[in-house]
């Protein structure tokens, strides 16, 4: 069985669905291949910053409370014995609110938006490998097993987009491996029935202590509590691989210990847990490159686009999908293969110009907070300076106006421009 398309998108998470949506909006025939079936669960904090909200609005998603979304006003930061609430900044470029929604139907909404725009979604379609031109090595399609009967299908297209997540087997099959020098994180989370479910701030705990064996070690990462408005909260932690104890720790046990230290009335105990503890990797700061070569384009986690400052992935997944769609749409309108290839190669350059300097700053930030003493001082002294924390909120969440912003915006934008775009 054979199928043809203008573009094949492998993976219907936020990156893949955003890519397919914008490609279909441009009038292209898009095959969106998803190995599982919706609804399906994904490990995530379920919290969305204004950057992600902007992309949802651009896709025509109804983000009203009536449609099941819980809005949040900003970020509450706890650390060093202090507590500070920071509202999302008022900007021309982004809305002034974030959202919370479980991933089990969030991804399905995005996939259905892509279908509504004209993309062809194939669920239970497991891609088994690339189809390559024997002479050039260029990818020309993918082999897949479709449906419960695992029917063999060959999909062919001039361009293939890998949106298959951190492991990105398609990228690996095309010889693109992770750069182990780039930071990697892990997210571990669960859900609790709790009276804290309707909190209108995302809550981050800057101090994440490992208190096993009677010792106290400050880990490079943070804990979170995100109310979902449905009687439950998403409670989890994110930790960087720069921790000396990263490989030796059982992060599920660390999460259990951290939850047990919380006030009893919050109900972060096993009897109120509504699901298992699950974990996932956070590929950060362009940890897989090149983002385009030989017909294959990487978006979202497959290209390591997670923000190293805060572990946010959904906004960058959707943004990279939009950028990829714009580049592909322009490329496929060119008249010769050489002209199309020239246009497609611009994708990597656009990503470097958009995120390269910011991610370089993020890698430096990761190195700093990997030092427990620096982390402790930052938590104890930084939270006592609200102006400094508002600056850090803009920096860590990557929320600035590119033109016409305030002094903080100009400083952050200036830093990202002068930082190497690696």
One Martini backbone bead per residue (centre of mass of N, CA, C, O) as a GRO file, in nm:
protein
  422
    1UNK     BB    1   0.096   0.035   0.023
    2UNK     BB    2   0.041   0.376  -0.103
    3UNK     BB    3   0.147   0.715  -0.021
    4UNK     BB    4   0.096   1.061  -0.093
    5UNK     BB    5   0.272   1.384  -0.050
    6UNK     BB    6   0.409   1.687   0.026
    7UNK     BB    7   0.400   1.612   0.345
    8UNK     BB    8   0.561   1.456   0.621
    9UNK     BB    9   0.440   1.394   0.959
   10UNK     BB   10   0.606   1.274   1.253
   11UNK     BB   11   0.388   1.336   1.475
   12UNK     BB   12   0.103   1.455   1.707
   13UNK     BB   13   0.208   1.677   1.854
   14UNK     BB   14   0.259   2.003   1.885
   15UNK     BB   15   0.465   2.013   1.651
   16UNK     BB   16   0.317   1.845   1.433
   17UNK     BB   17   0.039   1.990   1.435
   18UNK     BB   18   0.146   2.272   1.370
   19UNK     BB   19   0.276   2.202   1.106
   20UNK     BB   20   0.022   2.086   0.965
   21UNK     BB   21  -0.157   2.330   0.990
   22UNK     BB   22   0.019   2.539   0.829
   23UNK     BB   23   0.040   2.372   0.573
   24UNK     BB   24  -0.266   2.349   0.516
   25UNK     BB   25  -0.315   2.655   0.505
   26UNK     BB   26  -0.118   2.660   0.238
   27UNK     BB   27  -0.233   2.397   0.058
   28UNK     BB   28  -0.113   2.135   0.158
   29UNK     BB   29  -0.033   1.795   0.152
   30UNK     BB   30  -0.084   1.623   0.466
   31UNK     BB   31   0.084   1.371   0.656
   32UNK     BB   32  -0.025   1.262   0.979
   33UNK     BB   33   0.171   1.062   1.204
   34UNK     BB   34   0.042   0.838   1.462
   35UNK     BB   35   0.121   0.576   1.680
   36UNK     BB   36  -0.125   0.643   1.828
   37UNK     BB   37  -0.423   0.723   2.016
   38UNK     BB   38  -0.687   0.916   2.070
   39UNK     BB   39  -0.642   0.958   2.369
   40UNK     BB   40  -0.320   1.063   2.523
   41UNK     BB   41  -0.048   1.038   2.723
   42UNK     BB   42   0.172   1.292   2.874
   43UNK     BB   43   0.457   1.413   2.999
   44UNK     BB   44   0.368   1.696   3.209
   45UNK     BB   45   0.279   2.005   3.360
   46UNK     BB   46   0.031   2.161   3.196
   47UNK     BB   47   0.179   2.435   3.155
   48UNK     BB   48   0.118   2.764   3.008
   49UNK     BB   49   0.249   3.015   2.852
   50UNK     BB   50   0.211   3.293   2.658
   51UNK     BB   51   0.362   3.166   2.418
   52UNK     BB   52   0.159   2.931   2.378
   53UNK     BB   53  -0.102   3.089   2.355
   54UNK     BB   54  -0.036   3.229   2.089
   55UNK     BB   55  -0.035   2.963   1.919
   56UNK     BB   56  -0.325   2.878   1.973
   57UNK     BB   57  -0.461   3.125   1.852
   58UNK     BB   58  -0.332   3.083   1.564
   59UNK     BB   59  -0.508   2.795   1.547
   60UNK     BB   60  -0.808   2.848   1.669
   61UNK     BB   61  -0.821   2.799   1.966
   62UNK     BB   62  -1.030   2.754   2.232
   63UNK     BB   63  -0.933   2.937   2.545
   64UNK     BB   64  -1.166   2.914   2.719
   65UNK     BB   65  -1.326   2.825   3.006
   66UNK     BB   66  -1.566   2.685   2.859
   67UNK     BB   67  -1.342   2.487   2.707
   68UNK     BB   68  -1.145   2.394   2.971
   69UNK     BB   69  -0.971   2.634   3.063
   70UNK     BB   70  -0.704   2.743   3.278
   71UNK     BB   71  -0.620   3.036   3.411
   72UNK     BB   72  -0.321   3.237   3.456
   73UNK     BB   73  -0.134   3.518   3.600
   74UNK     BB   74   0.133   3.349   3.693
   75UNK     BB   75   0.416   3.341   3.921
   76UNK     BB   76   0.511   3.138   4.194
   77UNK     BB   77   0.780   3.188   4.424
   78UNK     BB   78   0.984   2.947   4.611
   79UNK     BB   79   1.248   3.050   4.843
   80UNK     BB   80   1.453   3.115   5.101
   81UNK     BB   81   1.184   3.172   5.279
   82UNK     BB   82   1.022   3.274   5.025
   83UNK     BB   83   0.751   3.474   4.860
   84UNK     BB   84   0.652   3.525   4.506
   85UNK     BB   85   0.443   3.725   4.296
   86UNK     BB   86   0.416   3.702   3.929
   87UNK     BB   87   0.312   3.860   3.671
   88UNK     BB   88   0.250   3.867   3.369
   89UNK     BB   89   0.347   4.048   3.123
   90UNK     BB   90   0.283   4.345   2.948
   91UNK     BB   91   0.236   4.287   2.599
   92UNK     BB   92   0.222   4.301   2.254
   93UNK     BB   93   0.319   3.991   2.177
   94UNK     BB   94   0.160   3.889   2.443
   95UNK     BB   95  -0.024   3.760   2.657
   96UNK     BB   96  -0.136   3.793   3.019
   97UNK     BB   97  -0.166   3.467   3.001
   98UNK     BB   98  -0.216   3.148   3.107
   99UNK     BB   99  -0.232   2.781   3.098
  100UNK     BB  100  -0.436   2.482   3.177
  101UNK     BB  101  -0.384   2.136   3.055
  102UNK     BB  102  -0.423   1.830   2.976
  103UNK     BB  103  -0.259   1.612   2.752
  104UNK     BB  104  -0.490   1.402   2.681
  105UNK     BB  105  -0.645   1.661   2.507
  106UNK     BB  106  -0.454   1.870   2.389
  107UNK     BB  107  -0.335   1.717   2.143
  108UNK     BB  108  -0.608   1.658   2.008
  109UNK     BB  109  -0.684   1.949   1.944
  110UNK     BB  110  -0.447   2.003   1.751
  111UNK     BB  111  -0.500   1.773   1.552
  112UNK     BB  112  -0.790   1.870   1.475
  113UNK     BB  113  -0.698   2.140   1.360
  114UNK     BB  114  -0.537   2.014   1.130
  115UNK     BB  115  -0.774   1.865   1.000
  116UNK     BB  116  -0.953   2.115   0.952
  117UNK     BB  117  -0.727   2.240   0.755
  118UNK     BB  118  -0.643   1.938   0.584
  119UNK     BB  119  -0.518   1.718   0.726
  120UNK     BB  120  -0.391   1.377   0.738
  121UNK     BB  121  -0.483   1.152   0.984
  122UNK     BB  122  -0.281   0.879   1.128
  123UNK     BB  123  -0.356   0.641   1.338
  124UNK     BB  124  -0.173   0.385   1.426
  125UNK     BB  125   0.120   0.493   1.298
  126UNK     BB  126   0.417   0.317   1.265
  127UNK     BB  127   0.727   0.416   1.221
  128UNK     BB  128   1.015   0.219   1.090
  129UNK     BB  129   1.134   0.408   0.848
  130UNK     BB  130   1.319   0.517   0.596
  131UNK     BB  131   1.313   0.651   0.269
  132UNK     BB  132   1.578   0.622   0.024
  133UNK     BB  133   1.804   0.746  -0.180
  134UNK     BB  134   2.063   0.564  -0.304
  135UNK     BB  135   2.242   0.800  -0.417
  136UNK     BB  136   2.193   1.050  -0.187
  137UNK     BB  137   2.026   0.979   0.097
  138UNK     BB  138   1.756   1.088   0.068
  139UNK     BB  139   1.455   1.153   0.189
  140UNK     BB  140   1.121   1.015   0.053
  141UNK     BB  141   1.015   0.865   0.319
  142UNK     BB  142   0.803   0.609   0.480
  143UNK     BB  143   0.770   0.341   0.689
  144UNK     BB  144   0.464   0.158   0.789
  145UNK     BB  145   0.226   0.071   1.050
  146UNK     BB  146  -0.128   0.014   1.012
  147UNK     BB  147  -0.304  -0.044   1.261
  148UNK     BB  148  -0.400  -0.339   1.408
  149UNK     BB  149  -0.286  -0.505   1.141
  150UNK     BB  150  -0.020  -0.380   1.034
  151UNK     BB  151  -0.007  -0.231   0.771
  152UNK     BB  152   0.183  -0.184   0.500
  153UNK     BB  153   0.328   0.147   0.448
  154UNK     BB  154   0.405   0.393   0.194
  155UNK     BB  155   0.543   0.712   0.229
  156UNK     BB  156   0.555   1.000   0.009
  157UNK     BB  157   0.790   1.288  -0.011
  158UNK     BB  158   0.987   1.573  -0.039
  159UNK     BB  159   0.909   1.609   0.276
  160UNK     BB  160   1.028   1.551   0.615
  161UNK     BB  161   0.894   1.549   0.953
  162UNK     BB  162   1.034   1.547   1.276
  163UNK     BB  163   0.789   1.477   1.562
  164UNK     BB  164   0.914   1.222   1.770
  165UNK     BB  165   1.084   1.340   1.983
  166UNK     BB  166   1.349   1.270   2.179
  167UNK     BB  167   1.424   0.996   2.036
  168UNK     BB  168   1.396   1.006   1.732
  169UNK     BB  169   1.418   0.756   1.520
  170UNK     BB  170   1.436   0.901   1.251
  171UNK     BB  171   1.692   1.058   1.307
  172UNK     BB  172   1.872   0.815   1.370
  173UNK     BB  173   1.832   0.678   1.087
  174UNK     BB  174   1.976   0.961   0.967
  175UNK     BB  175   2.233   1.026   1.172
  176UNK     BB  176   2.096   1.185   1.428
  177UNK     BB  177   2.246   1.289   1.717
  178UNK     BB  178   2.311   1.367   2.022
  179UNK     BB  179   2.442   1.628   2.216
  180UNK     BB  180   2.603   1.566   2.517
  181UNK     BB  181   2.680   1.877   2.584
  182UNK     BB  182   2.396   1.921   2.617
  183UNK     BB  183   2.134   1.976   2.794
  184UNK     BB  184   1.951   1.764   3.030
  185UNK     BB  185   1.634   1.658   3.135
  186UNK     BB  186   1.390   1.579   3.397
  187UNK     BB  187   1.048   1.473   3.425
  188UNK     BB  188   0.834   1.446   3.720
  189UNK     BB  189   0.493   1.316   3.764
  190UNK     BB  190   0.170   1.388   3.920
  191UNK     BB  191  -0.155   1.331   4.081
  192UNK     BB  192  -0.383   1.528   4.292
  193UNK     BB  193  -0.612   1.549   4.531
  194UNK     BB  194  -0.692   1.904   4.590
  195UNK     BB  195  -0.748   2.228   4.721
  196UNK     BB  196  -0.525   2.351   4.495
  197UNK     BB  197  -0.666   2.337   4.200
  198UNK     BB  198  -0.756   2.674   4.174
  199UNK     BB  199  -0.501   2.807   4.104
  200UNK     BB  200  -0.388   3.130   3.948
  201UNK     BB  201  -0.093   3.004   3.987
  202UNK     BB  202   0.208   2.918   3.917
  203UNK     BB  203   0.426   2.688   4.098
  204UNK     BB  204   0.765   2.746   4.220
  205UNK     BB  205   1.043   2.558   4.347
  206UNK     BB  206   1.382   2.645   4.385
  207UNK     BB  207   1.399   2.422   4.611
  208UNK     BB  208   1.561   2.097   4.584
  209UNK     BB  209   1.563   1.844   4.813
  210UNK     BB  210   1.794   1.596   4.936
  211UNK     BB  211   1.696   1.396   5.242
  212UNK     BB  212   1.855   1.151   5.243
  213UNK     BB  213   2.023   0.998   5.499
  214UNK     BB  214   2.033   1.286   5.662
  215UNK     BB  215   2.077   1.466   5.419
  216UNK     BB  216   2.166   1.781   5.238
  217UNK     BB  217   2.070   1.842   4.894
  218UNK     BB  218   2.101   2.060   4.629
  219UNK     BB  219   1.923   2.066   4.339
  220UNK     BB  220   1.917   2.108   3.987
  221UNK     BB  221   1.605   2.262   4.018
  222UNK     BB  222   1.240   2.207   4.027
  223UNK     BB  223   0.927   2.261   4.159
  224UNK     BB  224   0.568   2.182   4.109
  225UNK     BB  225   0.232   2.354   4.111
  226UNK     BB  226  -0.059   2.268   3.909
  227UNK     BB  227  -0.362   2.370   3.869
  228UNK     BB  228  -0.671   2.228   3.702
  229UNK     BB  229  -0.980   2.280   3.821
  230UNK     BB  230  -1.075   1.946   3.884
  231UNK     BB  231  -0.940   1.866   4.184
  232UNK     BB  232  -0.648   1.886   4.062
  233UNK     BB  233  -0.284   1.837   4.060
  234UNK     BB  234   0.025   1.909   3.924
  235UNK     BB  235   0.312   1.724   4.044
  236UNK     BB  236   0.664   1.820   4.024
  237UNK     BB  237   0.990   1.771   3.856
  238UNK     BB  238   1.301   1.937   3.758
  239UNK     BB  239   1.613   1.803   3.625
  240UNK     BB  240   1.951   1.814   3.578
  241UNK     BB  241   2.240   1.650   3.441
  242UNK     BB  242   2.449   1.828   3.623
  243UNK     BB  243   2.409   1.648   3.844
  244UNK     BB  244   2.602   1.435   4.029
  245UNK     BB  245   2.317   1.261   4.106
  246UNK     BB  246   2.147   1.193   3.852
  247UNK     BB  247   2.200   0.871   3.809
  248UNK     BB  248   2.149   0.770   4.122
  249UNK     BB  249   1.866   0.870   4.126
  250UNK     BB  250   1.529   0.837   4.234
  251UNK     BB  251   1.290   1.052   4.121
  252UNK     BB  252   1.038   0.932   4.245
  253UNK     BB  253   1.141   0.942   4.538
  254UNK     BB  254   1.194   1.243   4.548
  255UNK     BB  255   0.900   1.324   4.502
  256UNK     BB  256   0.780   1.184   4.746
  257UNK     BB  257   0.949   1.337   4.957
  258UNK     BB  258   0.858   1.621   4.879
  259UNK     BB  259   0.552   1.578   4.923
  260UNK     BB  260   0.579   1.492   5.231
  261UNK     BB  261   0.672   1.802   5.313
  262UNK     BB  262   0.398   1.894   5.290
  263UNK     BB  263   0.113   1.995   5.376
  264UNK     BB  264  -0.143   1.797   5.474
  265UNK     BB  265  -0.390   1.963   5.339
  266UNK     BB  266  -0.287   1.906   5.034
  267UNK     BB  267  -0.265   1.585   4.970
  268UNK     BB  268   0.048   1.465   4.909
  269UNK     BB  269  -0.057   1.154   4.907
  270UNK     BB  270  -0.116   0.837   4.807
  271UNK     BB  271  -0.438   0.840   4.859
  272UNK     BB  272  -0.452   1.110   4.645
  273UNK     BB  273  -0.356   0.961   4.406
  274UNK     BB  274  -0.454   0.946   4.043
  275UNK     BB  275  -0.160   0.852   3.951
  276UNK     BB  276   0.121   0.781   3.828
  277UNK     BB  277   0.456   0.802   3.813
  278UNK     BB  278   0.614   1.005   3.564
  279UNK     BB  279   0.865   1.020   3.298
  280UNK     BB  280   1.084   1.262   3.118
  281UNK     BB  281   1.261   1.404   2.876
  282UNK     BB  282   1.467   1.718   2.826
  283UNK     BB  283   1.552   1.861   2.530
  284UNK     BB  284   1.815   2.100   2.496
  285UNK     BB  285   1.961   2.343   2.313
  286UNK     BB  286   2.016   2.193   2.047
  287UNK     BB  287   2.081   1.855   2.080
  288UNK     BB  288   1.994   1.837   1.760
  289UNK     BB  289   2.191   1.807   1.462
  290UNK     BB  290   2.061   1.907   1.201
  291UNK     BB  291   1.747   2.058   1.122
  292UNK     BB  292   1.858   2.028   0.819
  293UNK     BB  293   1.868   1.737   0.594
  294UNK     BB  294   1.797   1.540   0.337
  295UNK     BB  295   1.466   1.612   0.377
  296UNK     BB  296   1.502   1.659   0.697
  297UNK     BB  297   1.297   1.788   0.963
  298UNK     BB  298   1.321   1.949   1.284
  299UNK     BB  299   1.093   1.943   1.563
  300UNK     BB  300   1.112   2.018   1.867
  301UNK     BB  301   1.234   1.759   2.051
  302UNK     BB  302   1.396   1.639   1.809
  303UNK     BB  303   1.574   1.932   1.820
  304UNK     BB  304   1.609   2.050   2.110
  305UNK     BB  305   1.383   2.307   2.207
  306UNK     BB  306   1.418   2.333   2.496
  307UNK     BB  307   1.419   2.541   2.758
  308UNK     BB  308   1.691   2.585   2.979
  309UNK     BB  309   1.560   2.775   3.197
  310UNK     BB  310   1.246   2.601   3.231
  311UNK     BB  311   1.149   2.343   3.041
  312UNK     BB  312   1.006   2.449   2.799
  313UNK     BB  313   0.828   2.304   2.500
  314UNK     BB  314   0.557   2.380   2.357
  315UNK     BB  315   0.615   2.658   2.235
  316UNK     BB  316   0.864   2.557   2.059
  317UNK     BB  317   0.716   2.346   1.903
  318UNK     BB  318   0.508   2.537   1.765
  319UNK     BB  319   0.706   2.742   1.647
  320UNK     BB  320   0.874   2.544   1.475
  321UNK     BB  321   0.632   2.453   1.306
  322UNK     BB  322   0.575   2.726   1.176
  323UNK     BB  323   0.852   2.769   1.051
  324UNK     BB  324   0.860   2.513   0.881
  325UNK     BB  325   0.607   2.575   0.711
  326UNK     BB  326   0.713   2.832   0.580
  327UNK     BB  327   0.959   2.708   0.442
  328UNK     BB  328   0.819   2.482   0.282
  329UNK     BB  329   0.618   2.650   0.122
  330UNK     BB  330   0.836   2.810  -0.030
  331UNK     BB  331   1.001   2.574  -0.147
  332UNK     BB  332   0.759   2.428  -0.313
  333UNK     BB  333   0.741   2.693  -0.509
  334UNK     BB  334   0.976   2.612  -0.652
  335UNK     BB  335   1.113   2.505  -0.972
  336UNK     BB  336   1.367   2.363  -0.846
  337UNK     BB  337   1.554   2.153  -0.658
  338UNK     BB  338   1.776   2.362  -0.589
  339UNK     BB  339   1.583   2.582  -0.483
  340UNK     BB  340   1.447   2.415  -0.264
  341UNK     BB  341   1.702   2.348  -0.102
  342UNK     BB  342   1.784   2.635  -0.037
  343UNK     BB  343   1.526   2.698   0.128
  344UNK     BB  344   1.543   2.464   0.340
  345UNK     BB  345   1.824   2.549   0.468
  346UNK     BB  346   1.703   2.803   0.623
  347UNK     BB  347   1.591   2.679   0.883
  348UNK     BB  348   1.845   2.669   1.060
  349UNK     BB  349   1.895   2.974   1.053
  350UNK     BB  350   1.632   3.066   1.183
  351UNK     BB  351   1.674   2.923   1.451
  352UNK     BB  352   1.934   3.065   1.531
  353UNK     BB  353   1.816   3.356   1.521
  354UNK     BB  354   1.582   3.301   1.730
  355UNK     BB  355   1.753   3.102   1.966
  356UNK     BB  356   2.065   3.088   1.995
  357UNK     BB  357   2.137   3.311   2.206
  358UNK     BB  358   1.939   3.219   2.428
  359UNK     BB  359   2.058   2.927   2.461
  360UNK     BB  360   2.336   3.017   2.546
  361UNK     BB  361   2.243   3.148   2.807
  362UNK     BB  362   2.111   2.887   2.918
  363UNK     BB  363   2.372   2.722   2.946
  364UNK     BB  364   2.499   2.912   3.152
  365UNK     BB  365   2.276   2.882   3.363
  366UNK     BB  366   2.310   2.580   3.411
  367UNK     BB  367   2.598   2.598   3.523
  368UNK     BB  368   2.531   2.773   3.768
  369UNK     BB  369   2.292   2.592   3.905
  370UNK     BB  370   2.490   2.342   3.953
  371UNK     BB  371   2.567   2.514   4.194
  372UNK     BB  372   2.458   2.499   4.511
  373UNK     BB  373   2.554   2.776   4.619
  374UNK     BB  374   2.426   2.952   4.401
  375UNK     BB  375   2.137   2.851   4.439
  376UNK     BB  376   2.106   2.942   4.733
  377UNK     BB  377   2.166   3.245   4.697
  378UNK     BB  378   1.948   3.303   4.485
  379UNK     BB  379   1.707   3.226   4.668
  380UNK     BB  380   1.766   3.413   4.917
  381UNK     BB  381   1.821   3.700   4.751
  382UNK     BB  382   1.641   3.729   4.496
  383UNK     BB  383   1.345   3.729   4.638
  384UNK     BB  384   1.404   4.026   4.773
  385UNK     BB  385   1.385   4.128   4.453
  386UNK     BB  386   1.132   4.214   4.252
  387UNK     BB  387   1.272   4.341   4.006
  388UNK     BB  388   1.464   4.108   3.948
  389UNK     BB  389   1.235   3.893   3.916
  390UNK     BB  390   1.098   4.024   3.672
  391UNK     BB  391   1.340   3.990   3.493
  392UNK     BB  392   1.364   3.679   3.520
  393UNK     BB  393   1.089   3.611   3.408
  394UNK     BB  394   1.146   3.718   3.124
  395UNK     BB  395   1.396   3.543   3.074
  396UNK     BB  396   1.292   3.250   3.143
  397UNK     BB  397   1.019   3.292   2.950
  398UNK     BB  398   1.066   3.465   2.698
  399UNK     BB  399   0.931   3.779   2.763
  400UNK     BB  400   0.934   4.003   2.494
  401UNK     BB  401   0.971   4.291   2.320
  402UNK     BB  402   1.139   4.357   2.029
  403UNK     BB  403   0.974   4.634   2.023
  404UNK     BB  404   0.899   4.889   2.251
  405UNK     BB  405   1.010   4.822   2.513
  406UNK     BB  406   1.155   4.800   2.793
  407UNK     BB  407   1.445   4.786   2.963
  408UNK     BB  408   1.439   4.481   3.000
  409UNK     BB  409   1.400   4.407   2.706
  410UNK     BB  410   1.659   4.541   2.599
  411UNK     BB  411   1.859   4.370   2.759
  412UNK     BB  412   1.772   4.088   2.667
  413UNK     BB  413   1.792   4.138   2.361
  414UNK     BB  414   2.093   4.215   2.369
  415UNK     BB  415   2.204   3.949   2.480
  416UNK     BB  416   2.096   3.762   2.247
  417UNK     BB  417   2.257   3.909   2.017
  418UNK     BB  418   2.561   3.871   2.140
  419UNK     BB  419   2.526   3.587   2.153
  420UNK     BB  420   2.603   3.298   2.050
  421UNK     BB  421   2.469   3.100   1.765
  422UNK     BB  422   2.476   2.759   1.855
   0.00000   0.00000   0.00000
